[in-house]
Coordinates of C-alpha atoms and ligand atoms in Angstrom, one line a residue:
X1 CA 32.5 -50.2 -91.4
X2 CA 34.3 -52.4 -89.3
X3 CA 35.8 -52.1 -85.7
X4 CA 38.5 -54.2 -84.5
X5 CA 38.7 -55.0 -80.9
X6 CA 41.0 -53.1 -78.6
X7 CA 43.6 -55.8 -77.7
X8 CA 43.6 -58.3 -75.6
X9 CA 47.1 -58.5 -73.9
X10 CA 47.7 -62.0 -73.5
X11 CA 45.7 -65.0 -75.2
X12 CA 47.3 -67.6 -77.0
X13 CA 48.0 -65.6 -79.8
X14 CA 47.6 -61.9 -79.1
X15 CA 48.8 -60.3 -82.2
X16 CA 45.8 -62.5 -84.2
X17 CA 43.0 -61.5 -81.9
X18 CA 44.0 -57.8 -82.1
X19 CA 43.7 -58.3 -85.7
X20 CA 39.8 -59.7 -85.6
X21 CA 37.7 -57.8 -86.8
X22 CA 33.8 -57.6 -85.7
X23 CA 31.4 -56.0 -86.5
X24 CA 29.6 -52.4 -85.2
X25 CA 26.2 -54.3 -85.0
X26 CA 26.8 -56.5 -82.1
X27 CA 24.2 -57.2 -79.5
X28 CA 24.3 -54.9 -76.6
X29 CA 25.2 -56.9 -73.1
X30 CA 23.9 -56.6 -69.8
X31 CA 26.4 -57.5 -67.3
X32 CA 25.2 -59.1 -64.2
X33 CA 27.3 -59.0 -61.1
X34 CA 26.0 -60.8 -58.4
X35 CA 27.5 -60.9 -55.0
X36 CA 27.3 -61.9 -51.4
X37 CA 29.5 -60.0 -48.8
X38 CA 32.1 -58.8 -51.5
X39 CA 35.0 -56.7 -51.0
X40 CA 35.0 -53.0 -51.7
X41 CA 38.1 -53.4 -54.0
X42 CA 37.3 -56.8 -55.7
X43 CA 33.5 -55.7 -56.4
X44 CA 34.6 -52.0 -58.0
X45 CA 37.5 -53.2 -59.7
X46 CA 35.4 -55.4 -61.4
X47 CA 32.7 -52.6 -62.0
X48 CA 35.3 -50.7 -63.2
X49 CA 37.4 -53.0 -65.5
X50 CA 34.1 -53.3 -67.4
X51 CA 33.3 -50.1 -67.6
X52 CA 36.5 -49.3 -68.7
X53 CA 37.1 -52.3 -71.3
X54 CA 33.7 -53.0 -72.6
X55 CA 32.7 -50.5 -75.8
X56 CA 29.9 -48.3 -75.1
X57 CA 28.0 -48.8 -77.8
X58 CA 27.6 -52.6 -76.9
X59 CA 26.9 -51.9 -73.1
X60 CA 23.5 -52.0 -71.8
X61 CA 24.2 -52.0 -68.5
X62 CA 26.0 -53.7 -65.3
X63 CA 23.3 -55.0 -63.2
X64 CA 24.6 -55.6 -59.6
X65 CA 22.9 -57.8 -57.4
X66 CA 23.3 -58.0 -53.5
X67 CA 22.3 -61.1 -52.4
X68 CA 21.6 -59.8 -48.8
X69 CA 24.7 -59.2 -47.8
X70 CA 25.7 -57.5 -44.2
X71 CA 29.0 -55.7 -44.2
X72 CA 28.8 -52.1 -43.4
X73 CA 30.4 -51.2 -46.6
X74 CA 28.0 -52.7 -49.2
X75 CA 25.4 -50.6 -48.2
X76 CA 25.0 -46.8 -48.1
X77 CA 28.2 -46.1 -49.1
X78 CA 28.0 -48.5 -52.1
X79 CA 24.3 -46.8 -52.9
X80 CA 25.9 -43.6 -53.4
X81 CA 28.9 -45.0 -55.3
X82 CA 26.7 -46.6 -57.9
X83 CA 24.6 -44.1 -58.2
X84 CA 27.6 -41.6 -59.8
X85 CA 28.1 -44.7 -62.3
X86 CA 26.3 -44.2 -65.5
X87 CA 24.5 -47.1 -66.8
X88 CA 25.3 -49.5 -63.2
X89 CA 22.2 -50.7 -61.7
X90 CA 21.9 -52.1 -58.0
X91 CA 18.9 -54.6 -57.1
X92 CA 18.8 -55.7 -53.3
X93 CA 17.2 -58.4 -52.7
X94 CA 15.7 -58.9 -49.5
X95 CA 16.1 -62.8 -48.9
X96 CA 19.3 -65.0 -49.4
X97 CA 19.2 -65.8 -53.4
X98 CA 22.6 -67.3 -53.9
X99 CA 24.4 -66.9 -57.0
X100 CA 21.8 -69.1 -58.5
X101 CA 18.4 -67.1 -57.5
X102 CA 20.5 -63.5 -57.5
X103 CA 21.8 -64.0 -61.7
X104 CA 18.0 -65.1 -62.1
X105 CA 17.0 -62.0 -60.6
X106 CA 19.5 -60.1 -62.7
X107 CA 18.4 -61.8 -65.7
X108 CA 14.6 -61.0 -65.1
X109 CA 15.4 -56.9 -65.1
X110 CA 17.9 -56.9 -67.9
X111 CA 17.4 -55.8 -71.1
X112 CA 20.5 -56.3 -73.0
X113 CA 20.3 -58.9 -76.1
X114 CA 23.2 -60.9 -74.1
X115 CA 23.1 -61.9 -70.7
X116 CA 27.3 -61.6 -69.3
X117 CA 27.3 -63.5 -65.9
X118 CA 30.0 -62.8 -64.3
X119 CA 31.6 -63.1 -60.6
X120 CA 32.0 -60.2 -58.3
X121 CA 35.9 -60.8 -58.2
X122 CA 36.8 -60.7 -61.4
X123 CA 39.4 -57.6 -63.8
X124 CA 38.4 -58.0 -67.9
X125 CA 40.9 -57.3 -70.1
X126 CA 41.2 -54.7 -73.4
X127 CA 38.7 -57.1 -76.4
X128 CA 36.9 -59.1 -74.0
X129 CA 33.3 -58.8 -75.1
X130 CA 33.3 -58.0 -78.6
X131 CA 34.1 -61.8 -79.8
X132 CA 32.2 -62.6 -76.9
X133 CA 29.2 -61.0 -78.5
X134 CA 30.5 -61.9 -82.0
X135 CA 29.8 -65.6 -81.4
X136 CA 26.4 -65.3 -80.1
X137 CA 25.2 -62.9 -83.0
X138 CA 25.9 -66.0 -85.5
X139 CA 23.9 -68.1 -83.7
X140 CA 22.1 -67.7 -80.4
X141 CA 22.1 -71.2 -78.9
X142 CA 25.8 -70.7 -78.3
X143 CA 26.7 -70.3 -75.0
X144 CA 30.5 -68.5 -74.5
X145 CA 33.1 -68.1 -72.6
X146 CA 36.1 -66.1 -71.9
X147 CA 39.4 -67.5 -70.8
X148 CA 39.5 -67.7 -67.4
X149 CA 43.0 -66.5 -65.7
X150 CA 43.7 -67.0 -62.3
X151 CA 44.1 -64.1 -59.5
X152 CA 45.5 -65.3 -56.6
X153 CA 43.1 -63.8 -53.5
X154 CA 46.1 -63.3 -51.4
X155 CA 48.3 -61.7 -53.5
X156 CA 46.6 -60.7 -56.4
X157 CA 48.8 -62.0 -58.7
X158 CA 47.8 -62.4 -62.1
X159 CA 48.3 -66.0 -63.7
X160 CA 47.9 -66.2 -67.5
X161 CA 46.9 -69.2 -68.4
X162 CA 48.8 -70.5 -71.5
X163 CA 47.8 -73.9 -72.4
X164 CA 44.0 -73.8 -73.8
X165 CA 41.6 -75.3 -71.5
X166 CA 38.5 -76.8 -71.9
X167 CA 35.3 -76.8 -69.0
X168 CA 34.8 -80.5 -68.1
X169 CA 33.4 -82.5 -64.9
X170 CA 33.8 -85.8 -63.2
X171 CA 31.8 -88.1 -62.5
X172 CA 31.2 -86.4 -58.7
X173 CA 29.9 -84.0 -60.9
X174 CA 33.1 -81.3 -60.2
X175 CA 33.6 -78.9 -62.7
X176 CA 37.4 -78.4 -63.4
X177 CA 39.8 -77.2 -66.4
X178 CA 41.7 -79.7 -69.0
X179 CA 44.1 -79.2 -71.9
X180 CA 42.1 -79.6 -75.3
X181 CA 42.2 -82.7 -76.4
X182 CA 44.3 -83.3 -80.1
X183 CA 41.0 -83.9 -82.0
X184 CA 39.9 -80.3 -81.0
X185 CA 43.4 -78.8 -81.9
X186 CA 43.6 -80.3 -85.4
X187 CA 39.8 -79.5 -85.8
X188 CA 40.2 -75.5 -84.8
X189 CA 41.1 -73.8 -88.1
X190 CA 43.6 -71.1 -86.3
X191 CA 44.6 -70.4 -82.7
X192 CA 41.9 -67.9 -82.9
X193 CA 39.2 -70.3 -83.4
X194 CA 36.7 -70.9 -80.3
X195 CA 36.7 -74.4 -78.6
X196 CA 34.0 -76.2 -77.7
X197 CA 33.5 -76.9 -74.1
X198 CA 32.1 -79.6 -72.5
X199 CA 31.0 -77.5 -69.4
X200 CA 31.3 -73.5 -69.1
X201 CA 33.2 -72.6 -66.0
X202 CA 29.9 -70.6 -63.6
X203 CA 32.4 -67.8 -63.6
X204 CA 32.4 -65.5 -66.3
X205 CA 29.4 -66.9 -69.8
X206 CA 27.1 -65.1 -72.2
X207 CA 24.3 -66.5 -73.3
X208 CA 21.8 -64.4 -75.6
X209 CA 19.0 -63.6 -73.0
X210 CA 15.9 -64.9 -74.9
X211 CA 17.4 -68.4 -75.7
X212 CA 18.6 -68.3 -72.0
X213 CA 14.9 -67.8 -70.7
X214 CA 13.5 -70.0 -73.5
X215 CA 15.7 -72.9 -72.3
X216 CA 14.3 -72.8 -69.0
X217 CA 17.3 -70.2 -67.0
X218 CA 18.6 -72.0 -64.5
X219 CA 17.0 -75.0 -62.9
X220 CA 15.1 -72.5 -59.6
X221 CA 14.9 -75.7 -57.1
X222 CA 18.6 -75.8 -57.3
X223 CA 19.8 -73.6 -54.1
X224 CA 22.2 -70.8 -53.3
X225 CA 25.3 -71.8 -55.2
X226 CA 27.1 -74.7 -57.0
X227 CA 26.7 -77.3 -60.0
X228 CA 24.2 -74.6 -61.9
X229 CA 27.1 -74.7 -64.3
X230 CA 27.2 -78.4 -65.2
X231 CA 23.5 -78.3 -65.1
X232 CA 23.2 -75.4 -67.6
X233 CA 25.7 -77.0 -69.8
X234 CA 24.4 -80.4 -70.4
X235 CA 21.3 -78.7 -71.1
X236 CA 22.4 -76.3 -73.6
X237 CA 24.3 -79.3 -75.2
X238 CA 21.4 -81.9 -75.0
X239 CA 18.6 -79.2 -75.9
X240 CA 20.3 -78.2 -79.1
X241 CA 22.7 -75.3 -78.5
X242 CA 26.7 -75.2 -78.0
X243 CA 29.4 -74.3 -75.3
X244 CA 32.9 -73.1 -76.0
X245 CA 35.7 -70.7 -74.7
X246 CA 36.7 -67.9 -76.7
X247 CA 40.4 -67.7 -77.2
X248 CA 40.8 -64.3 -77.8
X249 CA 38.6 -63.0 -75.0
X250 CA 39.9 -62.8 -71.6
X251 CA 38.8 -62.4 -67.9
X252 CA 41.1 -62.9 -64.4
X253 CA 38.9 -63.9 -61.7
X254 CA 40.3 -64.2 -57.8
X255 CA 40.0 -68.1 -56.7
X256 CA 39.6 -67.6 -53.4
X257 CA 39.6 -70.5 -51.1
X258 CA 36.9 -70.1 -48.1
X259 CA 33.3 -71.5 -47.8
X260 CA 30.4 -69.7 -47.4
X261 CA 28.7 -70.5 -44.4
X262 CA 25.6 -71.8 -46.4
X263 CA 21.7 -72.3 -44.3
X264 CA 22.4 -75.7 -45.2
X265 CA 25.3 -77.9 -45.9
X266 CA 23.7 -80.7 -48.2
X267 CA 23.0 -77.5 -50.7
X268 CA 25.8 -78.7 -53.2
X269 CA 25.0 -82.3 -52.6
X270 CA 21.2 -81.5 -53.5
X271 CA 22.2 -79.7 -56.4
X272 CA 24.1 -82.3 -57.6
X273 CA 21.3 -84.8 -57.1
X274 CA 19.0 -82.7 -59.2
X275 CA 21.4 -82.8 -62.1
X276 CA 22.1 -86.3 -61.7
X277 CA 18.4 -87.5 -61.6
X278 CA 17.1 -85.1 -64.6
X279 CA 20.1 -84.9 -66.6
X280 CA 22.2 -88.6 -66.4
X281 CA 19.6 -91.1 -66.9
X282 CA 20.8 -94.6 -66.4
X283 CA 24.3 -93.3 -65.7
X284 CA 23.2 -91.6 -62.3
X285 CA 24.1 -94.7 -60.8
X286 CA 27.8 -94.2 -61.4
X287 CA 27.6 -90.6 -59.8
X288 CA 26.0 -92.6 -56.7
X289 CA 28.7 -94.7 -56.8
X290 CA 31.1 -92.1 -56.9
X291 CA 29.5 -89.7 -54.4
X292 CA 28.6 -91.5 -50.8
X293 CA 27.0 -88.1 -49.8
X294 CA 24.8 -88.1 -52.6
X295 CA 23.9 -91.6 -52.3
X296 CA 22.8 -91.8 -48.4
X297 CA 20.6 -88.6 -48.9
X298 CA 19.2 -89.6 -51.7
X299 CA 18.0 -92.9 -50.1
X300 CA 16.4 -90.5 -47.9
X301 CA 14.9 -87.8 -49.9
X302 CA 13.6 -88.3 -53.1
X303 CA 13.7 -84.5 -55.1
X304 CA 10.7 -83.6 -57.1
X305 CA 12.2 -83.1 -60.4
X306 CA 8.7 -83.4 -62.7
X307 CA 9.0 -79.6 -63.9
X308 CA 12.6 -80.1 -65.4
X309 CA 11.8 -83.3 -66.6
X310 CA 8.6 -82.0 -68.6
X311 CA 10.9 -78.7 -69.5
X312 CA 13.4 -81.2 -71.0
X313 CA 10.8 -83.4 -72.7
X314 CA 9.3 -80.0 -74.4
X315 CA 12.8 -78.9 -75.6
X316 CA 13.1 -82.6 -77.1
X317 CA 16.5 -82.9 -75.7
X318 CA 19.0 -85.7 -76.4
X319 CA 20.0 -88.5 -73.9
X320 CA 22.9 -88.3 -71.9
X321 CA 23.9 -91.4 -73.9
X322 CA 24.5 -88.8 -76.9
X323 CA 26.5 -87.0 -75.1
X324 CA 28.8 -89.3 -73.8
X325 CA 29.0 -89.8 -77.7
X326 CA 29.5 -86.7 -79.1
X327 CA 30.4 -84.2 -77.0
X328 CA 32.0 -85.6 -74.2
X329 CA 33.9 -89.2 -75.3
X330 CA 36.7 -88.8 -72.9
X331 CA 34.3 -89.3 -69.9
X332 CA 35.3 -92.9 -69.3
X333 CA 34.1 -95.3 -66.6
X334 CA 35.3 -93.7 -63.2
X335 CA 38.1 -96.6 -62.6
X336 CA 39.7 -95.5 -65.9
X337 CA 42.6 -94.2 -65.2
X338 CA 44.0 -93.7 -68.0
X339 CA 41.9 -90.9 -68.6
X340 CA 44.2 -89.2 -66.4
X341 CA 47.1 -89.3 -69.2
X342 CA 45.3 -87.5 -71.6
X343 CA 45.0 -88.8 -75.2
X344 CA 45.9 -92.7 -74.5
X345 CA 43.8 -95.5 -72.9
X346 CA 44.9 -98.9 -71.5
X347 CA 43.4 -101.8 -73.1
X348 CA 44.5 -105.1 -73.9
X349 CA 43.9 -108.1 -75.7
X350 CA 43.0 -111.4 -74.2
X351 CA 45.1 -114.2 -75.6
X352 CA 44.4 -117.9 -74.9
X353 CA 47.1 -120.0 -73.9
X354 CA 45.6 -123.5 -75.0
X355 CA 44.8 -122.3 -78.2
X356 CA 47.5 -119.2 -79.3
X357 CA 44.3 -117.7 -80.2
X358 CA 42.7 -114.1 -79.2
X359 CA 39.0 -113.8 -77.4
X360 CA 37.3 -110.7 -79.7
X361 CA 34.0 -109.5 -80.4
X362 CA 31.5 -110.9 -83.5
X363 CA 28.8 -109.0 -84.5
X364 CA 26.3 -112.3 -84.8
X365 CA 23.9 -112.0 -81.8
X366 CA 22.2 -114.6 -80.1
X367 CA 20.9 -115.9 -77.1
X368 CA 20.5 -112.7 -75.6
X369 CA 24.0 -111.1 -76.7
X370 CA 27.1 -111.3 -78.9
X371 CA 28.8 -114.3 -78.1
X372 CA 32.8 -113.7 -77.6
X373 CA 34.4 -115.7 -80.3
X374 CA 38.3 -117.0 -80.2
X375 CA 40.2 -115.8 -83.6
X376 CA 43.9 -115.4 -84.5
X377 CA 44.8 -112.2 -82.7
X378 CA 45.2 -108.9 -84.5
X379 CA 45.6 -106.9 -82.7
X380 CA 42.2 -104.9 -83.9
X381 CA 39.8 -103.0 -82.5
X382 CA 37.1 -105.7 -81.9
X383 CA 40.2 -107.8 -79.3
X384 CA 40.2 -105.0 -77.3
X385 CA 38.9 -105.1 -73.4
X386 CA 39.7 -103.4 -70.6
X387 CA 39.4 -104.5 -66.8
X388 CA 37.9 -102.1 -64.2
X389 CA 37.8 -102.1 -60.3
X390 CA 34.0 -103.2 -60.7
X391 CA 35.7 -106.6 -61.6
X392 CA 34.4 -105.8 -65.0
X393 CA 35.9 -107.3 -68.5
X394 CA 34.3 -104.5 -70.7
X395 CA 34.1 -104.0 -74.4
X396 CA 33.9 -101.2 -76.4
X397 CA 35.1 -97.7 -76.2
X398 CA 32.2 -95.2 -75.7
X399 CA 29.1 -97.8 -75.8
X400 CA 30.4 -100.2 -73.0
X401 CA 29.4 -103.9 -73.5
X402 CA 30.7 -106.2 -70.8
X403 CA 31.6 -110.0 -70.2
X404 CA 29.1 -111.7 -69.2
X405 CA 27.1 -115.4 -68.9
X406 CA 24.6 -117.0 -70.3
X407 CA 23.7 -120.8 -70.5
X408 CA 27.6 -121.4 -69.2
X409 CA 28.7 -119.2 -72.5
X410 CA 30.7 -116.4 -72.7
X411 CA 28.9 -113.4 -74.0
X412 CA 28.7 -109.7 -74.5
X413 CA 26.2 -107.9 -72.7
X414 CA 25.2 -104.1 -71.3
X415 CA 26.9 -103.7 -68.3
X416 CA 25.2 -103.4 -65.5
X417 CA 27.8 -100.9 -64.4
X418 CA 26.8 -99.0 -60.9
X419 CA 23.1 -100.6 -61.3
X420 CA 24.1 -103.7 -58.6
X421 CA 27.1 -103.7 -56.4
X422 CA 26.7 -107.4 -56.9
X423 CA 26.4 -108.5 -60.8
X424 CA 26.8 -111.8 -62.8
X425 CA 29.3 -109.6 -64.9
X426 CA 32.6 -109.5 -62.2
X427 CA 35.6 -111.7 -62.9
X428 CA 38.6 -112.3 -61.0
X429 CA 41.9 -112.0 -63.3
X430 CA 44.4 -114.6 -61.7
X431 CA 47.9 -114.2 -62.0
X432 CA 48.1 -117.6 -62.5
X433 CA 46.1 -116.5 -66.1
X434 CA 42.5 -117.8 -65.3
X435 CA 39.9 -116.0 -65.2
X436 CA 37.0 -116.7 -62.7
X437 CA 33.6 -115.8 -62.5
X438 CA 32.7 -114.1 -58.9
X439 CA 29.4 -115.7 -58.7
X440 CA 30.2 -119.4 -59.5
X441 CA 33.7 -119.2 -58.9
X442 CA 34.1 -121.1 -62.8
X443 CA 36.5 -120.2 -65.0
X444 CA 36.4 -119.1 -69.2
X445 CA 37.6 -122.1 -71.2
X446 CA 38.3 -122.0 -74.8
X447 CA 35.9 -124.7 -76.3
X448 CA 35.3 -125.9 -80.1
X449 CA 32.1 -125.7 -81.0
X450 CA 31.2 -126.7 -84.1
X451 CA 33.6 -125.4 -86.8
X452 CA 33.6 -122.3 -84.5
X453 CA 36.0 -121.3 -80.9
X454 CA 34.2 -120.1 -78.6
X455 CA 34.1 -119.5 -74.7
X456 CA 32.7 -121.0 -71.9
X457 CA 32.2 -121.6 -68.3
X458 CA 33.9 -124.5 -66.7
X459 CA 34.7 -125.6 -63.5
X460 CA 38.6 -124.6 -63.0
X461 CA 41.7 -126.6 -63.5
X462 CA 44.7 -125.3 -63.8
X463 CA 46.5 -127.8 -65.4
X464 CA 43.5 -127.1 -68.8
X465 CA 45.6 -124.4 -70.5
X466 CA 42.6 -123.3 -72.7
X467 CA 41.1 -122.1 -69.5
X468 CA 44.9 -119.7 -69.2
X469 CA 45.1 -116.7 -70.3
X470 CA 47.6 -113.4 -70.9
X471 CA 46.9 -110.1 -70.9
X472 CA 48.7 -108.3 -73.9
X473 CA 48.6 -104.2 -72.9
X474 CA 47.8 -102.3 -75.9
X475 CA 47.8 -98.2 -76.7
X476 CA 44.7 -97.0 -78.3
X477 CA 44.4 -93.2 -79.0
X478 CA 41.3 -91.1 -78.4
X479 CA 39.4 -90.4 -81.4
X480 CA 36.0 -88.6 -82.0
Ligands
LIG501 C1 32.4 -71.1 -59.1 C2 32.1 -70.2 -60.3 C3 30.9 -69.4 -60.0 C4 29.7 -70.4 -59.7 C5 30.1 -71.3 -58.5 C6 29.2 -72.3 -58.2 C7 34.2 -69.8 -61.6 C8 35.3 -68.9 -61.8 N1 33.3 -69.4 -60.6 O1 32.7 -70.5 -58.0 O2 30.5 -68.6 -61.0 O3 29.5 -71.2 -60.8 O4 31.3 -71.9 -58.8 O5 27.9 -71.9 -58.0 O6 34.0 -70.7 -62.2 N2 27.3 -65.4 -54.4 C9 26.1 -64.9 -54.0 N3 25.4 -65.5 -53.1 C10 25.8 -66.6 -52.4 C11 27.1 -67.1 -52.8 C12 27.8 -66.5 -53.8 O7 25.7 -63.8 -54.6 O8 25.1 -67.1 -51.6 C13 28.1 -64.7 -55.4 C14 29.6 -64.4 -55.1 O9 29.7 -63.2 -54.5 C15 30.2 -64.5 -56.5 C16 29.3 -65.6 -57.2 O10 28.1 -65.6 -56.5 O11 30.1 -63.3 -57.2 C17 30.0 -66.9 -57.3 O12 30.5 -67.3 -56.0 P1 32.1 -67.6 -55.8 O13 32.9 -66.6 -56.5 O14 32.3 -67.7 -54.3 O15 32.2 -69.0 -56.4 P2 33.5 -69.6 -57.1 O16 34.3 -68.6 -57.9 O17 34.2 -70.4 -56.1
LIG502 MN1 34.2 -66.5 -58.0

């Protein structure tokens, strides 16, 4: 027999999800609740809209864990609340944990087959678990989440999202919401269908609880609160599971907008450092470019990140590379802005005065890279650069290659992107149309050679028009 879930009252398409159907052999869930100084209200309703929404059967338990918190009402008055709640455990713990060490703590008592983290703000709606649960019994390495609506903290209004959002971060390494992109839309089979994520919001995520203990939990040396998300979610991705929000469940949590008055302020930059130095290889440098804080204390403090390191190399996880690639291609070069406009990028061809011809890419490599060769222009893929606020003429959508020197000619290289402030690879586009080289101050000729064009470096003069050149703006779309 099969059950169908008890309605959730506003996804994207309600009348569909109340239609799924699951099945009556779910996992069973323990829901952890961890929480520092929370509110009577906000911590019960929570309790509450669990006990009330999720279906027996597939309940463990609720596992609340106080994370040493001092107001009068979280402690004998709450004992004696929870212990009238059938199946609601309370752990104290007698040292500061933060969200971090407290779900940890959580996870190490539970025994549900599914692990629910979830914030001690947060009201779950009617068919939030079940295709929760659903996803995870098909495959284990899928981590899942709910959509997340917003409750205003001051009002406690109730904002249902409507758009479908996606978990994805920055290059600071900030988590934050975006539209799906069109690939994913055309790729989902119905509005029903779960979306893969990029990063789960720390919020409200299952995750089966052997896989999650078998992948290493969270990383322990990160402190008290923030980034365990992003850290948790490149490793699921590069270690071989899956992220994605489930349409048809749905969870309101209450953004509030205070601080915690944290032992030590640096926490979040730490914890960011830690995810950056075991989880970006090469491309660390552009989060130290992006995140002063970061960079001045890690000059300072070098963190000892040999356990995750080994963890990752037993789990035989991917490169970050790979998931630039494949999971993640919209994450351009920080000075894209284009990234901002969703779908389209900025990039233009390079079109030589002198010769009416188009600078492009050719897949012959020598001397150390792909020269850049002169043909007719196209318009095609392989004319297409873009021109950063590194001073860099890069190449290439995901795999960046960028203009560079060698032997006075005009190649394609790897950039050195983030890995000097100072590199052979910055140009200065003139509106005049040359285009001069930083460190000689020479400028890209068009030159025959042979039967062949290609480019070199040659001391400037404007009145050479093979050394002038037009940008011509072109729109590329996205794809995966
Ligand atoms: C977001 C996430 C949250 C977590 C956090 C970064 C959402 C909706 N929420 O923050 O899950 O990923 O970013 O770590 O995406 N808490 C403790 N001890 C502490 C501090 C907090 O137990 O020292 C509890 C707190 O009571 C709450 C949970 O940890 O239940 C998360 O903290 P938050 O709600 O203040 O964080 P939020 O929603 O801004
Ligand atoms: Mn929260």
């Amino acid at each position: 027999m099969r059950l169908s879930a008890r309605g959730s009252p506003c996804t994207g398409d309600p009348l569909r999800c109340l239609q799924q159907e699951y099945s009556q052999n779910l996992p069973t869930a323990s829901i952890i609740i961890c929480f520092h100084n929370e509110a009577w209200s906000t911590l019960l309703r929570t309790v509450n809209s669990v006990m009330d929404t999720a279906p027996k059967k597939f309940l463990k338990e609720i596992i609340l864990v106080d994370d040493l918190s001092d107001q009068g009402h979280l402690k004998a008055a709450l004992s004696e609340y929870i212990s009238k709640l059938d199946g609601v455990k309370l752990i104290r713990s007698n040292k500061r944990l933060g969200v971090i060490g407290g779900r940890m703590l959580g996870a190490a008592r539970a025994i549900g087959d599914v692990l629910i983290f979830m914030d001690s703000h947060c009201e779950c709606h009617n068919g939030w678990l079940e295709p929760l649960l659903d996803r995870i019994a098909n495959d284990r390495t899928r981590i899942v989440s709910p959509v997340i609506d917003v409750i205003d903290w001051k009002t406690f209004q109730y904002y249902h999202s409507v758009d479908l959002q996606r978990g994805v971060f920055n290059w600071n390494l900030d988590f934050h919401w975006e539209p799906i992109p069109e690939y994913e839309q055309k790729w989902r089979k119905s509005p029903t269908s779960p979306i893969q994520s990029p990063v789960v919001s720390g919020g409200v995520l299952g995750i089966n609880r052997n896989y999650f203990q078998n992948i290493g939990a969270y990383d322990p040396a990160m402190v008290m609160w923030g980034t365990e998300n992003v850290e948790l979610s490149l490793r699921v991705w590069l270690c071989g599971g899956s992220l994605e929000v489930v349409p048809c469940s749905r969870v309101g949590h209450v953004y509030r907008n205070h601080l915690y008055s944290l032992p030590d302020e640096e926490i979040v930059v730490k914890n960011k450092i830690r995810v950056a130095e075991v989880w970006l290889d090469s491309f660390k440098e552009i989060f130290y470019m992006r995140d002063t804080p970061a960079y001045l204390l890690r000059k300072t403090e070098v963190p000892d990140c040999m356990e995750r390191m080994q963890l990752r190399k037993r789990l035989s996880c991917k490169n970050f590379h790979w998931f630039l690639t494949n999971v993640y291609p919209e994450l351009s070069m920080p000075e894209d802005k284009s990234r901002h406009s969703g779908v389209a990028r900025q990039r233009f061809l390079l079109h030589n005065i002198g010769t009416g011809y188009c600078a492009g890419y050719q897949t012959k490599w020598s001397t150390g890279g792909h020269p850049v060769a002169l043909a007719p222009c196209s318009g095609n893929g392989n004319q297409h650069f873009e021109y950063n606020s590194f001073k860099e003429i890069q190449f290439g959508a995901i795999v960046k290659f960028c203009i560079d020197v060698t032997n006075e000619q005009i190649i394609l290289q790897n950039c050195h992107i983030g890995n000097k402030m100072e590199s052979e690879q910055q140009w200065d586009m003139q509106k005049s149309g040359e285009i001069i080289h930083v460190s000689t101050g020479k400028c890209i000729e068009a030159i025959k050679n042979g039967t062949s064009k290609d480019l070199f470096l040659r001391p400037c003069n404007k009145y050479t028009t093979q050394q002038l050149w037009r940008l011509e703006t072109v729109t590329v779309m996205n794809k995966r």
